[in-house]
Short mmCIF file of C-alpha atoms in Angstrom, two decimals:
data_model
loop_
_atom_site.label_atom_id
_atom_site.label_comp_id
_atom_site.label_asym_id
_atom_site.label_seq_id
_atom_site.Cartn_x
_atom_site.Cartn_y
_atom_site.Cartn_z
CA UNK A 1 128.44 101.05 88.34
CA UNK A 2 124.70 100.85 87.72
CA UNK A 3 122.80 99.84 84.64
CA UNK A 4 119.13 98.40 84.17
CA UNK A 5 118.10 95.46 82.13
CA UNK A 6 115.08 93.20 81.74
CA UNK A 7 115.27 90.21 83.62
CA UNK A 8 113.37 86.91 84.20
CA UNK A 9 112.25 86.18 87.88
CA UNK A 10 111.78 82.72 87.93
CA UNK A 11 111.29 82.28 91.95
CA UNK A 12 111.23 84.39 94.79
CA UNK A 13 111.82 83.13 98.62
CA UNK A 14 111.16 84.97 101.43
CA UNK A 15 112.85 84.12 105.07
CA UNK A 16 112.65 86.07 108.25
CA UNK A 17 112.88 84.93 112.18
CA UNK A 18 115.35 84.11 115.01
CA UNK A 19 118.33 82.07 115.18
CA UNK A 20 118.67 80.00 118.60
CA UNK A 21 121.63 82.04 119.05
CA UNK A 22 118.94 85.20 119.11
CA UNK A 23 120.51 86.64 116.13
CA UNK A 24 117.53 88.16 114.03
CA UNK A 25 117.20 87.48 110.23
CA UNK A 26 115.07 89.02 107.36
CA UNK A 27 116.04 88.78 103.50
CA UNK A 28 114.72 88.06 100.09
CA UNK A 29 116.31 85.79 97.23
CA UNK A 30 115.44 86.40 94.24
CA UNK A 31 115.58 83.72 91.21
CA UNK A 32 116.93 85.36 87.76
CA UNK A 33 117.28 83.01 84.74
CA UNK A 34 120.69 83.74 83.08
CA UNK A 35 122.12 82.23 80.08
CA UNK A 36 124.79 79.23 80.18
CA UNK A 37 128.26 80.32 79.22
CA UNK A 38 127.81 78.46 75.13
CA UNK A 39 131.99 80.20 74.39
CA UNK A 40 133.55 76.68 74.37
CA UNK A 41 130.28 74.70 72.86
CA UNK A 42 129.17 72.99 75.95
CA UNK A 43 126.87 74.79 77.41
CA UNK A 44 123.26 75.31 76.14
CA UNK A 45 119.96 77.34 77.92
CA UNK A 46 119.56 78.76 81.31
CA UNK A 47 120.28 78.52 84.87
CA UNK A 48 119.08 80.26 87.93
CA UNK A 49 121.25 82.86 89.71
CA UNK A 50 120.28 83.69 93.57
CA UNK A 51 120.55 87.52 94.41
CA UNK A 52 120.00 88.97 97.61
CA UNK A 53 116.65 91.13 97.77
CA UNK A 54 116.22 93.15 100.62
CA UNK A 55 113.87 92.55 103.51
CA UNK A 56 111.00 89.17 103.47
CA UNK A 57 108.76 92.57 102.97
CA UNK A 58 110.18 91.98 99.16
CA UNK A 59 108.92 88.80 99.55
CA UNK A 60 105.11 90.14 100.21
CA UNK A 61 105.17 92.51 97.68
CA UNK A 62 106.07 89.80 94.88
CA UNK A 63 104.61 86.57 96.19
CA UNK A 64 100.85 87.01 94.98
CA UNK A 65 102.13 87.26 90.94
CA UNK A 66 102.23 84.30 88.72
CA UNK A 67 105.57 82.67 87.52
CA UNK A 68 107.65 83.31 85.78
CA UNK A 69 107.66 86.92 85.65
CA UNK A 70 109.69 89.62 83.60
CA UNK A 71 110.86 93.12 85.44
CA UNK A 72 112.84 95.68 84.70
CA UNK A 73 115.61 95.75 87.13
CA UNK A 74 118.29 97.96 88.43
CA UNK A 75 121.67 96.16 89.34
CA UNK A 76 124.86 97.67 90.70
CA UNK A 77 128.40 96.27 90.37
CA UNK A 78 129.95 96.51 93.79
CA UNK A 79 133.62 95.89 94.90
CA UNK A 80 135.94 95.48 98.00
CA UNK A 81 138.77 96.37 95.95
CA UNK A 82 139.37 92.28 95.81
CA UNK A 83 136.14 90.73 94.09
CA UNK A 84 133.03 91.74 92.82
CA UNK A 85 129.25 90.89 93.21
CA UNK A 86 126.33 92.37 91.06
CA UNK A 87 123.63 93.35 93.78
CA UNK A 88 119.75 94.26 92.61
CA UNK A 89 118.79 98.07 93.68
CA UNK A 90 115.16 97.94 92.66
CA UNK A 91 112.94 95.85 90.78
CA UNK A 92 109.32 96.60 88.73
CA UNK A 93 107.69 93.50 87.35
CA UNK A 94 106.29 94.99 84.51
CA UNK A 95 104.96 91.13 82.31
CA UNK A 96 104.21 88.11 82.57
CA UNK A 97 107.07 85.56 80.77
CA UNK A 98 105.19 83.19 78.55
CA UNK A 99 106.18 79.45 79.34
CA UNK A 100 107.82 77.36 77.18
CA UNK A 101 105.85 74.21 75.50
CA UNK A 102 108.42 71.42 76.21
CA UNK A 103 108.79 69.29 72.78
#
């Protein structure tokens, strides 16, 4: 199932090289601030969620913009048939999110 949404990128971290075993690596994390769960009165703001981004070339083609940043975003609900995960298909920065003056 896909749907897009606006979200707030709040970090983005960029990793690529070898392992000492020679296994390769190259990925992207993105930062996306989500809403605490407030159903039962004890939660209250945000929190960061960590997705998976593709390659560190991700990572290049975000890391020059100030944060935090708002893009629209395509996400896609994927399942084994056991559990589920919510995996980012493409992303277009498209503002600049205004910081918050703390009190």
């Amino acid at each position: 199932m896909k749907f897009n949404t606006r979200i707030t990128i709040a970090g983005v971290k960029g990793s690529k090289g070898k392992l000492e075993s020679g296994q390769e690596y190259d990925s992207t994390k993105i930062y996306v601030q989500t809403d605490l769960d407030d159903s039962k009165g004890m939660g209250k703001g945000f929190a960061t969620v960590e997705y998976n981004y593709g390659t560190s070339e991700e990572f290049h083609k975000l890391k020059h913009l100030p944060f935090p940043l708002v893009a629209e975003a395509e996400l896609e609900i994927v399942t084994n048939g056991k559990t589920q995960k919510t995996v980012i298909t493409s992303l277009q920065p498209n503002e600049l999110a205004k910081p918050t003056k703390a009190a």
